[in-house]
mmCIF file with all atom_site columns, C-alpha atoms in Angstrom:
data_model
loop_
_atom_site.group_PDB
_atom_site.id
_atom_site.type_symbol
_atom_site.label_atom_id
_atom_site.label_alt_id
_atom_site.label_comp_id
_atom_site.label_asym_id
_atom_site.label_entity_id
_atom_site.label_seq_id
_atom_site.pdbx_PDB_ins_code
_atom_site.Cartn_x
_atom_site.Cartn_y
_atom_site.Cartn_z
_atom_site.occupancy
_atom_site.B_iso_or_equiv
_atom_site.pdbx_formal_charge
_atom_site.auth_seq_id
_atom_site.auth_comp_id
_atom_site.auth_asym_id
_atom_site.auth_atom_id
_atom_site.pdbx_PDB_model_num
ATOM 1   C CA . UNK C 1 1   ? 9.597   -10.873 49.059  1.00 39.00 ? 1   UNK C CA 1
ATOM 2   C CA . UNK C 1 2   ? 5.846   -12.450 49.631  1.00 41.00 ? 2   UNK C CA 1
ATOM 3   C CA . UNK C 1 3   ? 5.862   -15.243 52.363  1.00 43.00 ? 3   UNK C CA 1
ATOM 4   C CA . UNK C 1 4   ? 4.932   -18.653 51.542  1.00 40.00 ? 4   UNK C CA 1
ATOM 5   C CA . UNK C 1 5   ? 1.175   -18.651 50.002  1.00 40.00 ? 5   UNK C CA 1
ATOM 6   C CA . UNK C 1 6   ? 0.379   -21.512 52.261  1.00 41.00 ? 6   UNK C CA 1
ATOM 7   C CA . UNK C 1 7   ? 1.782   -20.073 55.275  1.00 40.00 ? 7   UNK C CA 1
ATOM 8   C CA . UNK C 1 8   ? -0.109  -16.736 54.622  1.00 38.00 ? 8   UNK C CA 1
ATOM 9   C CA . UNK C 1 9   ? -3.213  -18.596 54.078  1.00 36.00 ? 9   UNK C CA 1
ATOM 10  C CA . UNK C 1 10  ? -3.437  -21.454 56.531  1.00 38.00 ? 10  UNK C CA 1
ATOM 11  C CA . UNK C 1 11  ? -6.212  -21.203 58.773  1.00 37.00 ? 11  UNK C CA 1
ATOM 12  C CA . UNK C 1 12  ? -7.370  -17.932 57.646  1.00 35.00 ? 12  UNK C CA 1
ATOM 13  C CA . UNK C 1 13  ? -9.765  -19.471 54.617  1.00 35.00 ? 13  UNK C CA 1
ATOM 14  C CA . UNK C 1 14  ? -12.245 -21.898 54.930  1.00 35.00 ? 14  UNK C CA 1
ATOM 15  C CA . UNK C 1 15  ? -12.277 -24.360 52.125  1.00 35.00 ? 15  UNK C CA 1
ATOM 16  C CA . UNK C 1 16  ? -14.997 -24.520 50.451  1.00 36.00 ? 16  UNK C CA 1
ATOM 17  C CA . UNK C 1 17  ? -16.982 -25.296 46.836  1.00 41.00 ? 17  UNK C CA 1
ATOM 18  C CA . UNK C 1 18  ? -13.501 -27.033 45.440  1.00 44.00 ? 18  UNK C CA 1
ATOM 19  C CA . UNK C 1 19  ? -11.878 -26.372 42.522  1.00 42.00 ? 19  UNK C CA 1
ATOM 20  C CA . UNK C 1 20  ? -9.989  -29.308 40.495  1.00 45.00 ? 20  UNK C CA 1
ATOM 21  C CA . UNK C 1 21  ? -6.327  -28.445 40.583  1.00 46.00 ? 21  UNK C CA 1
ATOM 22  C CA . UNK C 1 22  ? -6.182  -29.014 37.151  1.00 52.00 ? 22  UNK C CA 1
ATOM 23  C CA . UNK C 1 23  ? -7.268  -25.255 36.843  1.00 65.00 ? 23  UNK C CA 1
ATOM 24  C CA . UNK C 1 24  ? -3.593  -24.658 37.809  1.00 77.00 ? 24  UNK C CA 1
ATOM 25  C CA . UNK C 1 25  ? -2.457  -26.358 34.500  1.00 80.00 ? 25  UNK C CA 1
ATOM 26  C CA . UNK C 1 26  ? -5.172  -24.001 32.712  1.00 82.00 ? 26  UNK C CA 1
ATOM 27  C CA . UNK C 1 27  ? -3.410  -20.815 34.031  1.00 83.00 ? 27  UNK C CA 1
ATOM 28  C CA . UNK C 1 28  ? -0.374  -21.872 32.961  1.00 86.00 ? 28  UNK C CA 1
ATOM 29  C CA . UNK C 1 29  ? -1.384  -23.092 29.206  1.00 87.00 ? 29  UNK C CA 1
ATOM 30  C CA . UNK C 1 30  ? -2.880  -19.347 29.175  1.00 88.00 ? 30  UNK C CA 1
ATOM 31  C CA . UNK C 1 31  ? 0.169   -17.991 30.044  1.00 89.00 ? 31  UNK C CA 1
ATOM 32  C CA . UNK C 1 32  ? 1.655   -19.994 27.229  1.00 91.00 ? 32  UNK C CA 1
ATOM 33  C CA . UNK C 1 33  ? -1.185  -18.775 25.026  1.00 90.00 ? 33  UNK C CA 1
ATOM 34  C CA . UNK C 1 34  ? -0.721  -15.042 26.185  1.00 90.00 ? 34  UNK C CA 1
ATOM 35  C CA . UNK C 1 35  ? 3.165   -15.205 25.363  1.00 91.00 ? 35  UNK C CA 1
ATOM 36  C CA . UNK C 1 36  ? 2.851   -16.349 21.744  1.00 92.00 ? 36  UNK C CA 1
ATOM 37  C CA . UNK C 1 37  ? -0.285  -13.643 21.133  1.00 90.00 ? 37  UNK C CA 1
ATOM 38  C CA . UNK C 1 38  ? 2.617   -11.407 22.215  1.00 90.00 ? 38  UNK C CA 1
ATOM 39  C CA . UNK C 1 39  ? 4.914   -11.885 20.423  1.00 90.00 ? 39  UNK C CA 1
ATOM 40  C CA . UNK C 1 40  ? 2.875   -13.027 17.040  1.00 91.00 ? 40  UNK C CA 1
ATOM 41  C CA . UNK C 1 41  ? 0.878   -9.674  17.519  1.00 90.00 ? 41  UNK C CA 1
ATOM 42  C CA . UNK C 1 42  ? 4.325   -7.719  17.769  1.00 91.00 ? 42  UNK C CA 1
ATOM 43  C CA . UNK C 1 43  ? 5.691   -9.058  14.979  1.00 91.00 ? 43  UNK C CA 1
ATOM 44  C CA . UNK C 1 44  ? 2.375   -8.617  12.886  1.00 91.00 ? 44  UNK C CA 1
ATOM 45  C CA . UNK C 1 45  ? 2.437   -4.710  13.984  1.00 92.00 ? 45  UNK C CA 1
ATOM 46  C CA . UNK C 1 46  ? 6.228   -4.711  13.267  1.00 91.00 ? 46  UNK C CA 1
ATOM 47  C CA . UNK C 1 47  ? 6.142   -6.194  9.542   1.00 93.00 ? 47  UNK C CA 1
ATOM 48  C CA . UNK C 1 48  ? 3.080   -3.670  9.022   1.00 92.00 ? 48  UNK C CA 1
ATOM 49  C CA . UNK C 1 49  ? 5.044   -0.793  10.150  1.00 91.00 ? 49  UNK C CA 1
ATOM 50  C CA . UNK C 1 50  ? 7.919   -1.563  8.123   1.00 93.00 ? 50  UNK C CA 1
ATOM 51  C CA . UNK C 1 51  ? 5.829   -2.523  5.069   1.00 94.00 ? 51  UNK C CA 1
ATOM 52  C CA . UNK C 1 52  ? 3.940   0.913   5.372   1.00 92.00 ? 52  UNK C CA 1
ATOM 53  C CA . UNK C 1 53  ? 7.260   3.166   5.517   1.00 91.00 ? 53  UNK C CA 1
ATOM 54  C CA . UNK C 1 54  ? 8.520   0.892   2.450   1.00 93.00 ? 54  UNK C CA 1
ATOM 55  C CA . UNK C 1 55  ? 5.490   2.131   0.638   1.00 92.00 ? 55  UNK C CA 1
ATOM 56  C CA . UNK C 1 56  ? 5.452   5.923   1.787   1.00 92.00 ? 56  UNK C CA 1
ATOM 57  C CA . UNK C 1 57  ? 9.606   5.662   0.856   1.00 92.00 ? 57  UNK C CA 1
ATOM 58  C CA . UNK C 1 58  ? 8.693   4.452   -2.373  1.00 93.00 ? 58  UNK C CA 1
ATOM 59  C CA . UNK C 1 59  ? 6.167   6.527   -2.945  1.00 92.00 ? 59  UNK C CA 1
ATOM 60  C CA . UNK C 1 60  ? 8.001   10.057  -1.894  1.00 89.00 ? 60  UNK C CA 1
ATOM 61  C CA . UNK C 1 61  ? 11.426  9.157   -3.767  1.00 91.00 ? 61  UNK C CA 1
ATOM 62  C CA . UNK C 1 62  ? 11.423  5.753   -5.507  1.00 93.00 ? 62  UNK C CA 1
ATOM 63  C CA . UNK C 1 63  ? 8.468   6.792   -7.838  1.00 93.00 ? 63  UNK C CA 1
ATOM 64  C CA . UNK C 1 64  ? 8.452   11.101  -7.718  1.00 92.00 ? 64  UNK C CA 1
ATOM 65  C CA . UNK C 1 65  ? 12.158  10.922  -8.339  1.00 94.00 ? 65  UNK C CA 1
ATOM 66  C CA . UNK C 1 66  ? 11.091  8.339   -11.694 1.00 96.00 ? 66  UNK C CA 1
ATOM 67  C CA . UNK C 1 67  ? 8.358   10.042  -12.857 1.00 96.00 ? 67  UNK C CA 1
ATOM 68  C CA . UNK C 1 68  ? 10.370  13.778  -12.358 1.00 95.00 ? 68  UNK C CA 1
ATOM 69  C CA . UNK C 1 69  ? 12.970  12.034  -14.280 1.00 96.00 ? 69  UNK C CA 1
ATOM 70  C CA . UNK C 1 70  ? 10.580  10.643  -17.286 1.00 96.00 ? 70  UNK C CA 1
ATOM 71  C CA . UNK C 1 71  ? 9.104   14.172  -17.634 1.00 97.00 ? 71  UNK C CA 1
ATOM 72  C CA . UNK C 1 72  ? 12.606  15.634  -18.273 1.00 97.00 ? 72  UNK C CA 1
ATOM 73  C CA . UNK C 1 73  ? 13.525  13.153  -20.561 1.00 96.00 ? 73  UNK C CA 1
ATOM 74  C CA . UNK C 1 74  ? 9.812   12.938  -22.310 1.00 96.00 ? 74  UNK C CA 1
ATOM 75  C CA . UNK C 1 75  ? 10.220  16.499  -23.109 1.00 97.00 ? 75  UNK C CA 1
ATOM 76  C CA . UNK C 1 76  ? 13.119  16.472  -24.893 1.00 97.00 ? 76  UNK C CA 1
ATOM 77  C CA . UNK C 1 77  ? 11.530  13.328  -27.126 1.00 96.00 ? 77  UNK C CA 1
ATOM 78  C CA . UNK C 1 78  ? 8.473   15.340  -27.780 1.00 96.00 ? 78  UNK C CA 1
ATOM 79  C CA . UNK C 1 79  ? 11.453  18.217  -28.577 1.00 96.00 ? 79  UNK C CA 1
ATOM 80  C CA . UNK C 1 80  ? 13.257  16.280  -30.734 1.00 95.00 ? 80  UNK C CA 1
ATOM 81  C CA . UNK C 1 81  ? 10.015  14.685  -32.463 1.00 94.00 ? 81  UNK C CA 1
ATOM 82  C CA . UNK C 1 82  ? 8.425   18.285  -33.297 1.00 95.00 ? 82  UNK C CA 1
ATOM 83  C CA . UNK C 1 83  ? 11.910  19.552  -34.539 1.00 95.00 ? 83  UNK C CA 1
ATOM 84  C CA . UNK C 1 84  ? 11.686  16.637  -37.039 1.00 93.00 ? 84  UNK C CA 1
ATOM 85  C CA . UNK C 1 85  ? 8.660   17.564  -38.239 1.00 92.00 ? 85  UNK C CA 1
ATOM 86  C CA . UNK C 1 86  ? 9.389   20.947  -38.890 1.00 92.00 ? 86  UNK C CA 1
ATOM 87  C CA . UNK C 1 87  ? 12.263  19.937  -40.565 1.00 89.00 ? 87  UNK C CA 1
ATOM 88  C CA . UNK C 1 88  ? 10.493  17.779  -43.305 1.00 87.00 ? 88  UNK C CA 1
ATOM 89  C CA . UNK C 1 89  ? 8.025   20.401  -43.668 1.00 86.00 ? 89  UNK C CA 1
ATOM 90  C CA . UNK C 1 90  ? 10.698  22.606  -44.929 1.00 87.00 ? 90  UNK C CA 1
ATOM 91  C CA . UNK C 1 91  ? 12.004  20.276  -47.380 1.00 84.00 ? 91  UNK C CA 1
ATOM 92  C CA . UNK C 1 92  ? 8.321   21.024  -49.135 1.00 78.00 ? 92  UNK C CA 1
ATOM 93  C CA . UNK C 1 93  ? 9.046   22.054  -52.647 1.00 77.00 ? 93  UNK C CA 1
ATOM 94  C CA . UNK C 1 94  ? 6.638   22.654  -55.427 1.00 72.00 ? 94  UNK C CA 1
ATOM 95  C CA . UNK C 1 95  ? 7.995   19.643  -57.110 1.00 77.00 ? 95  UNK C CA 1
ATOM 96  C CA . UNK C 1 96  ? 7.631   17.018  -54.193 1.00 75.00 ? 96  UNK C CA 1
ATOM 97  C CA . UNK C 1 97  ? 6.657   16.617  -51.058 1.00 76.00 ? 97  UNK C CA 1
ATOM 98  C CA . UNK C 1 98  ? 8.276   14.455  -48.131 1.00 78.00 ? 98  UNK C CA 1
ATOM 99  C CA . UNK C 1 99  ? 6.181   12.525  -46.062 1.00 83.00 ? 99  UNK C CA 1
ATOM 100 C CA . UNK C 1 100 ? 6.010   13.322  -42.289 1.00 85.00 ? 100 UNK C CA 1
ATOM 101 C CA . UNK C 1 101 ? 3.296   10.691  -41.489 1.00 89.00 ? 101 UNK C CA 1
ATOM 102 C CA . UNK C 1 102 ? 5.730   8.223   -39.561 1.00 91.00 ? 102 UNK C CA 1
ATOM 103 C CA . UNK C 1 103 ? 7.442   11.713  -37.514 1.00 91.00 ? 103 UNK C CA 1
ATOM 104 C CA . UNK C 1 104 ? 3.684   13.257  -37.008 1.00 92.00 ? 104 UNK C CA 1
ATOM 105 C CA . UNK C 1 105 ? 2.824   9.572   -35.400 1.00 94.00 ? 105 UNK C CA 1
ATOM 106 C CA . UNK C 1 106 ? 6.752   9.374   -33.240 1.00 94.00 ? 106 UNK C CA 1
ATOM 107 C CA . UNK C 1 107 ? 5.583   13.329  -32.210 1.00 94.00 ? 107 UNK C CA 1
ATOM 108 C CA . UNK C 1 108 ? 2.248   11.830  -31.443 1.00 96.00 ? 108 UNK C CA 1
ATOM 109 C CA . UNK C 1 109 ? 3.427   9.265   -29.426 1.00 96.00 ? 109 UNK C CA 1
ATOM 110 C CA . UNK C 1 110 ? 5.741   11.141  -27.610 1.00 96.00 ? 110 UNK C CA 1
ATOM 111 C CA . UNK C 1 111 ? 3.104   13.855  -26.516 1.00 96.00 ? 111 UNK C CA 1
ATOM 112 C CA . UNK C 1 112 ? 0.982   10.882  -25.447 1.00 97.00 ? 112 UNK C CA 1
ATOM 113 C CA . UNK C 1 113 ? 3.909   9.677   -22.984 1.00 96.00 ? 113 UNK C CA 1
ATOM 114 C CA . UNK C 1 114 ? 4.473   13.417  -21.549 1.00 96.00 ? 114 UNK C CA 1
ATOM 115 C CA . UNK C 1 115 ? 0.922   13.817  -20.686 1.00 97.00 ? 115 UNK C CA 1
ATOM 116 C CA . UNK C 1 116 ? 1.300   10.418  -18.785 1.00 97.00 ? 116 UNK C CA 1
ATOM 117 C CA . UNK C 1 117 ? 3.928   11.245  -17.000 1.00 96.00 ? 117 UNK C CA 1
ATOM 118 C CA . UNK C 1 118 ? 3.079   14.810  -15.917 1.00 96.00 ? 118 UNK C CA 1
ATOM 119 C CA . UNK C 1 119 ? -0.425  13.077  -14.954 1.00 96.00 ? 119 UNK C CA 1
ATOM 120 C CA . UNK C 1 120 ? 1.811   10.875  -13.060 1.00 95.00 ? 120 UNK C CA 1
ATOM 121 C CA . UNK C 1 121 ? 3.570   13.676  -11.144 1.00 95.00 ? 121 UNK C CA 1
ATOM 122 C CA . UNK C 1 122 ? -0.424  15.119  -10.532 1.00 95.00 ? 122 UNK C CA 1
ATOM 123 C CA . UNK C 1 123 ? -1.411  11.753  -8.361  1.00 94.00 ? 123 UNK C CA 1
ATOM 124 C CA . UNK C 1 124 ? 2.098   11.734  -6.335  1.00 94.00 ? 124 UNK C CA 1
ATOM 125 C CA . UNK C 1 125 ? 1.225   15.186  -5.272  1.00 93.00 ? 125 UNK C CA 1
ATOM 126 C CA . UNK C 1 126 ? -2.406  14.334  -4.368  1.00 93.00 ? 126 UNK C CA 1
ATOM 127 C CA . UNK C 1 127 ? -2.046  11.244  -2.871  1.00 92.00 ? 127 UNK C CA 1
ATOM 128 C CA . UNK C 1 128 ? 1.182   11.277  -0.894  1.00 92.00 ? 128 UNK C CA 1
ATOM 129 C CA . UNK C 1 129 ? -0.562  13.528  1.642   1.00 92.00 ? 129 UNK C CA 1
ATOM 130 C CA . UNK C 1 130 ? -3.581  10.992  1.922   1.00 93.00 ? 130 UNK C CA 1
ATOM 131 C CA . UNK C 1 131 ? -1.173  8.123   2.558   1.00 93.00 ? 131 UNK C CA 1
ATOM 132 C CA . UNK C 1 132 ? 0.857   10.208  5.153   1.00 91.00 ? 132 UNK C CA 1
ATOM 133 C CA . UNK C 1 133 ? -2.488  10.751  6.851   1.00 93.00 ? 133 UNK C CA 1
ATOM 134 C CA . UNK C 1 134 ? -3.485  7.394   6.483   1.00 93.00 ? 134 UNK C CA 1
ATOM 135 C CA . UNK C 1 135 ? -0.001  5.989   8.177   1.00 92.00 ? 135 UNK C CA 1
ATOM 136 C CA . UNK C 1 136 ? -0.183  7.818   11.052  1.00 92.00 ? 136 UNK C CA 1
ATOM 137 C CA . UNK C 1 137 ? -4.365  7.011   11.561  1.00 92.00 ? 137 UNK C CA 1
ATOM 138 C CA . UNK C 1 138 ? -3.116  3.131   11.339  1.00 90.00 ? 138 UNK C CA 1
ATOM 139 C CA . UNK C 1 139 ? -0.755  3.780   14.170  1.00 88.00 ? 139 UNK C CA 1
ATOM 140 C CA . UNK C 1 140 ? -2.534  5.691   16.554  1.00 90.00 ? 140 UNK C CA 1
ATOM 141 C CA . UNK C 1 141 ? -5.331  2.961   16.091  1.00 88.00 ? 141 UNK C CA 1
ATOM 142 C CA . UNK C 1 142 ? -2.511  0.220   16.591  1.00 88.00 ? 142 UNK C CA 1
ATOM 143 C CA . UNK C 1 143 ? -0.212  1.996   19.188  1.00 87.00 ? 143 UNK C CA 1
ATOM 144 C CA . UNK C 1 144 ? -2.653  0.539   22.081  1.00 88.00 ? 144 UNK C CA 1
ATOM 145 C CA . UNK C 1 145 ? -2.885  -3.489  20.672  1.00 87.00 ? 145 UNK C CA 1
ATOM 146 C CA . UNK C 1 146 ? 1.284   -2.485  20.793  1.00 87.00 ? 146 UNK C CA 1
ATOM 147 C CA . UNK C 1 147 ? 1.321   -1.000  24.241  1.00 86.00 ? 147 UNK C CA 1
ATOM 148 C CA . UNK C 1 148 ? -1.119  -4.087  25.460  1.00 84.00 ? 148 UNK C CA 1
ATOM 149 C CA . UNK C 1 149 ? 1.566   -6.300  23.778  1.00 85.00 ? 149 UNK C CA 1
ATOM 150 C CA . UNK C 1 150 ? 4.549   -4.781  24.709  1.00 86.00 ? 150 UNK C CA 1
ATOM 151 C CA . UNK C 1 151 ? 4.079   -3.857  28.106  1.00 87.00 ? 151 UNK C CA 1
ATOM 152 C CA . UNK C 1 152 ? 0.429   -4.985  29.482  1.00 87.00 ? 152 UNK C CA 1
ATOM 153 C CA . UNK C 1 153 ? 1.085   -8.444  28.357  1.00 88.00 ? 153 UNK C CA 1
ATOM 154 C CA . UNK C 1 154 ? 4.567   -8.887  30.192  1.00 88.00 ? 154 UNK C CA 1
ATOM 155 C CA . UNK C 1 155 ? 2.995   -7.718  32.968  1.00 88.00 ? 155 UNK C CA 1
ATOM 156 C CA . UNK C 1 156 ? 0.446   -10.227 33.074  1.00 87.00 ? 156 UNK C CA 1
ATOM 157 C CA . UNK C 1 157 ? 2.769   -12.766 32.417  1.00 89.00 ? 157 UNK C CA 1
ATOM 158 C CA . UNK C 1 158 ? 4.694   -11.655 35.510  1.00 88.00 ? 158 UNK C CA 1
ATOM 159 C CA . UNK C 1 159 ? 1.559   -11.882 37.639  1.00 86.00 ? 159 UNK C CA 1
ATOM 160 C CA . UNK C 1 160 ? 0.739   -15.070 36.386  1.00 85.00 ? 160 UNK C CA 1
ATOM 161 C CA . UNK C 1 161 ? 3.747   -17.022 36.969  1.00 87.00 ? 161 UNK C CA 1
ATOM 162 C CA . UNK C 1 162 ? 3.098   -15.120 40.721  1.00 86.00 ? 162 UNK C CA 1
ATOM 163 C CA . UNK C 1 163 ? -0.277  -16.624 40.790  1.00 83.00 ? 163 UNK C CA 1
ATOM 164 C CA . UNK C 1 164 ? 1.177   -20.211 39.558  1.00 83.00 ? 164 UNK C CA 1
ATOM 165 C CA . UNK C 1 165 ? 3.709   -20.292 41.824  1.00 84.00 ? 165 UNK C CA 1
ATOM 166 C CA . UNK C 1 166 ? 1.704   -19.191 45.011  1.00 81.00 ? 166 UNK C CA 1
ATOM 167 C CA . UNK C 1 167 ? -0.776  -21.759 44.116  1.00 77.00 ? 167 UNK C CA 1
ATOM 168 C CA . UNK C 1 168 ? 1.478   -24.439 43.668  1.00 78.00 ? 168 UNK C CA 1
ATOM 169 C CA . UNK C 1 169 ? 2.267   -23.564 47.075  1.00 80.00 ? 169 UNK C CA 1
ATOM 170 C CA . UNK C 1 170 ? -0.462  -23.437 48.383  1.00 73.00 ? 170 UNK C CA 1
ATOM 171 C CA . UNK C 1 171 ? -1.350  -26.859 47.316  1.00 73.00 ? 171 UNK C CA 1
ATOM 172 C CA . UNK C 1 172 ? 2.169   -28.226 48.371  1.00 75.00 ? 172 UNK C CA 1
ATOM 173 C CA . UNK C 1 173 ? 1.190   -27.320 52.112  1.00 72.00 ? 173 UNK C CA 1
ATOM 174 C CA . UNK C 1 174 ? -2.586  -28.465 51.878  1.00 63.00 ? 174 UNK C CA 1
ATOM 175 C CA . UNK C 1 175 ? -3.687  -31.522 54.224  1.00 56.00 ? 175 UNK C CA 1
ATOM 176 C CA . UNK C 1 176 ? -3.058  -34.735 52.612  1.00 54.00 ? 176 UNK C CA 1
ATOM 177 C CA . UNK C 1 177 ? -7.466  -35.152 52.559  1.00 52.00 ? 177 UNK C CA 1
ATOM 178 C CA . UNK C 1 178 ? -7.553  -31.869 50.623  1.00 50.00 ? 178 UNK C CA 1
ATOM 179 C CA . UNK C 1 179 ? -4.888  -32.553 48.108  1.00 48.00 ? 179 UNK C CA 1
ATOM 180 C CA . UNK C 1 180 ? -5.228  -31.876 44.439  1.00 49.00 ? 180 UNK C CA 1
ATOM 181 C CA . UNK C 1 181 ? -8.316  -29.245 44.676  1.00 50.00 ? 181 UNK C CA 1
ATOM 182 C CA . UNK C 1 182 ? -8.065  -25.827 45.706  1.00 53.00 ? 182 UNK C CA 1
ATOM 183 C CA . UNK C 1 183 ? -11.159 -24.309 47.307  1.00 49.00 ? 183 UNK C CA 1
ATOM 184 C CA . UNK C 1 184 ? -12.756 -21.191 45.209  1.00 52.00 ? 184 UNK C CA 1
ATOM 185 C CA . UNK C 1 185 ? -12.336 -19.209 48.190  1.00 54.00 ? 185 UNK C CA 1
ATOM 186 C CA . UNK C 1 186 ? -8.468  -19.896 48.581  1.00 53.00 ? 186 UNK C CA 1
ATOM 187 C CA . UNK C 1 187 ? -7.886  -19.108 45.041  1.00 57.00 ? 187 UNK C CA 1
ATOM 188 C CA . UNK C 1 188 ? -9.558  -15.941 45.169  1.00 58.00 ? 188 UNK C CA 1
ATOM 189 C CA . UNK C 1 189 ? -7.460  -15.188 48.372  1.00 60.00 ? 189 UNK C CA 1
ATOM 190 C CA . UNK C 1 190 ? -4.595  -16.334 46.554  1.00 56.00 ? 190 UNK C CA 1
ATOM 191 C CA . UNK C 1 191 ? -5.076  -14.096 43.818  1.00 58.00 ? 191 UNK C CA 1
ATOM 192 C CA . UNK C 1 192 ? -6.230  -11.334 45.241  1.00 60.00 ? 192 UNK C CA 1
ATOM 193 C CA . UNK C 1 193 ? -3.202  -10.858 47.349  1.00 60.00 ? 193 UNK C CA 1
ATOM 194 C CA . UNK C 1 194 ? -0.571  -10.815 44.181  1.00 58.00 ? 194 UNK C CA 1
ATOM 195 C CA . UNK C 1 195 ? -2.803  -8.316  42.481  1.00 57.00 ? 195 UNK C CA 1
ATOM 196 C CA . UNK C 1 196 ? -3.153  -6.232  45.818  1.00 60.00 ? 196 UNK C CA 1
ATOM 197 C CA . UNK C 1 197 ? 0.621   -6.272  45.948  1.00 57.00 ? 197 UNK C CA 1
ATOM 198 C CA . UNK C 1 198 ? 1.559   -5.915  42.417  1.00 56.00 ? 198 UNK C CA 1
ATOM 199 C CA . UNK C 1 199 ? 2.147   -1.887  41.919  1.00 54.00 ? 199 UNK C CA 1
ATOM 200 C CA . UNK C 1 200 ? 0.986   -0.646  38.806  1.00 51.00 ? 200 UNK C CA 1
ATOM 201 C CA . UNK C 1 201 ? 3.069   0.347   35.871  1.00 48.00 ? 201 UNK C CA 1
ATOM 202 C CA . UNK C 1 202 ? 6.577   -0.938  35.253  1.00 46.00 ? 202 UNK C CA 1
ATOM 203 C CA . UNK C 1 203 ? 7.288   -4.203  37.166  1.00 46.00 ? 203 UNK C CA 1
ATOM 204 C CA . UNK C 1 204 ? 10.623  -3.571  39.486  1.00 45.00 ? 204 UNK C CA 1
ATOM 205 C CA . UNK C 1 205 ? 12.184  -6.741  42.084  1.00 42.00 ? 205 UNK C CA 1
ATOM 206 C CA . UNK C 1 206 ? 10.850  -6.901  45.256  1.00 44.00 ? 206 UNK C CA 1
ATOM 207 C CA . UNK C 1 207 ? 13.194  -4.824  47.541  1.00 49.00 ? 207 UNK C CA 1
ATOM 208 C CA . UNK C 1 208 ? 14.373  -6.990  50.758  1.00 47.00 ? 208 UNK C CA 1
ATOM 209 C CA . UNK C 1 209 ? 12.448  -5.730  53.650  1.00 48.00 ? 209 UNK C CA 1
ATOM 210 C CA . UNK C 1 210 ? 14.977  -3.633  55.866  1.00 56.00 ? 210 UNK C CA 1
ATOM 211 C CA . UNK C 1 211 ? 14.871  -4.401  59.509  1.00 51.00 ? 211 UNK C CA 1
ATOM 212 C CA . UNK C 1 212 ? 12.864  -2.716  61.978  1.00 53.00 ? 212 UNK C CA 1
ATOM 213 C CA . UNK C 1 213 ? 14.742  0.144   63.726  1.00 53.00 ? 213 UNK C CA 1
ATOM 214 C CA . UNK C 1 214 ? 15.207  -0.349  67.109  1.00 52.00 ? 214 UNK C CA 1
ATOM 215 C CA . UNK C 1 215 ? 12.689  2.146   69.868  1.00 50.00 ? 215 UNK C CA 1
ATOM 216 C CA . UNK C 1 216 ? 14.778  4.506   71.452  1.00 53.00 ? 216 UNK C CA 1
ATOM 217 C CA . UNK C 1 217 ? 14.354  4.650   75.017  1.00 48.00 ? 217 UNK C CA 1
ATOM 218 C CA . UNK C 1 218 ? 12.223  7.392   76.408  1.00 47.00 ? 218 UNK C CA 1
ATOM 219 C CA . UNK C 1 219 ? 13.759  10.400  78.434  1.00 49.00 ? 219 UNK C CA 1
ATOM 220 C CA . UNK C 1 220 ? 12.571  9.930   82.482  1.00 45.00 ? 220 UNK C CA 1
ATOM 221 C CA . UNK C 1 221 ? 9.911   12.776  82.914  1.00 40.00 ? 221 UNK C CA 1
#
């Protein structure tokens, strides 16, 4: 546990160029700040993950299952619409012949649809690799703004509500003709020792500081 700020500090820093204590309030309405760009930016990323797997989901099933489906069933139309016109070309006879315009336009028609759909199956197969790719180029280029987020950003918190607090103990302790400004020089001191005690990496509590062993006495020569 860190002593008292203005314990540590008294009489080791002379004040000097002051600093309106109101730059307390602006750390803290940064921390404020820096919370809600935390969380707003990690929900952002999240929604954009999520929408992006949506799309590769639909994309890989939703619309290759469809369109595999439709070519199946497409088939068998343009099947069914050439067995009709060979049927009413049969019925020819050299008194009278049947007209096949309407089936020549359904056969028509129904080749028209199978093209579509096996041009369909064409772009899955081209572009589901390119949206793969694309995915995972989105979140290597995001996976820092989310590491800054999820872990840089608490941290900073953390040392911030430090700072705050050592500050507002600081000034708590000041002489009664220095209070409400901090000097530049004390809140660089101040600062300077939470960041020089802050480890970097994950934040863990302060361990309590185990007592000092006792010397052993030395053996008489």
């Amino acid at each position: 546990m860190f002593s008292t700020p203005g314990s540590r500090l008294k009489g080791a820093i002379a004040l000097s160029s002051q600093v309106d204590v109101r730059s307390v309030e602006g750390i803290k309405d940064f921390r404020v700040a820096l919370a809600v760009y935390a969380e707003e930016a990690l929900g952002a990323l999240g929604s954009v993950s999520m929408e992006a797997r949506r799309t590769v989901q639909w994309v890989q099933h939703d619309r290759r299952n469809y369109w595999v489906d439709q070519v199946k069933r497409r088939r068998e139309r343009v099947a069914a619409a050439r067995s009709e016109v060979a049927r009413r070309r049969l019925m020819k006879t050299a008194d009278s012949t049947p007209a096949i315009s309407e089936q020549k336009e359904i056969l028509r028609q129904a080749e028209a649809g199978l093209r579509e759909a096996e041009a369909k199956i064409v772009l899955l197969r081209k572009w589901e690799p390119v949206l793969q790719q694309a995915v995972l180029e989105y979140q290597a280029g995001t996976r820092r703004i989310s590491d800054l987020a999820g872990g840089g950003v608490p941290r900073a918190l953390h040392l911030l509500t430090r700072l705050v607090d050592a500050l507002e103990g600081y000034l708590r302790e000041s002489p009664p003709s220095l209070a409400g400004t901090i000097a530049g020089a004390a809140f660089d001191a101040v600062a300077g020792s939470i960041l020089a005690e802050e480890p970097e990496g994950e934040i863990t509590p302060e361990p309590e500081p185990e007592p000092e062993p006792e010397p052993e006495p030395s053996e008489p020569s």
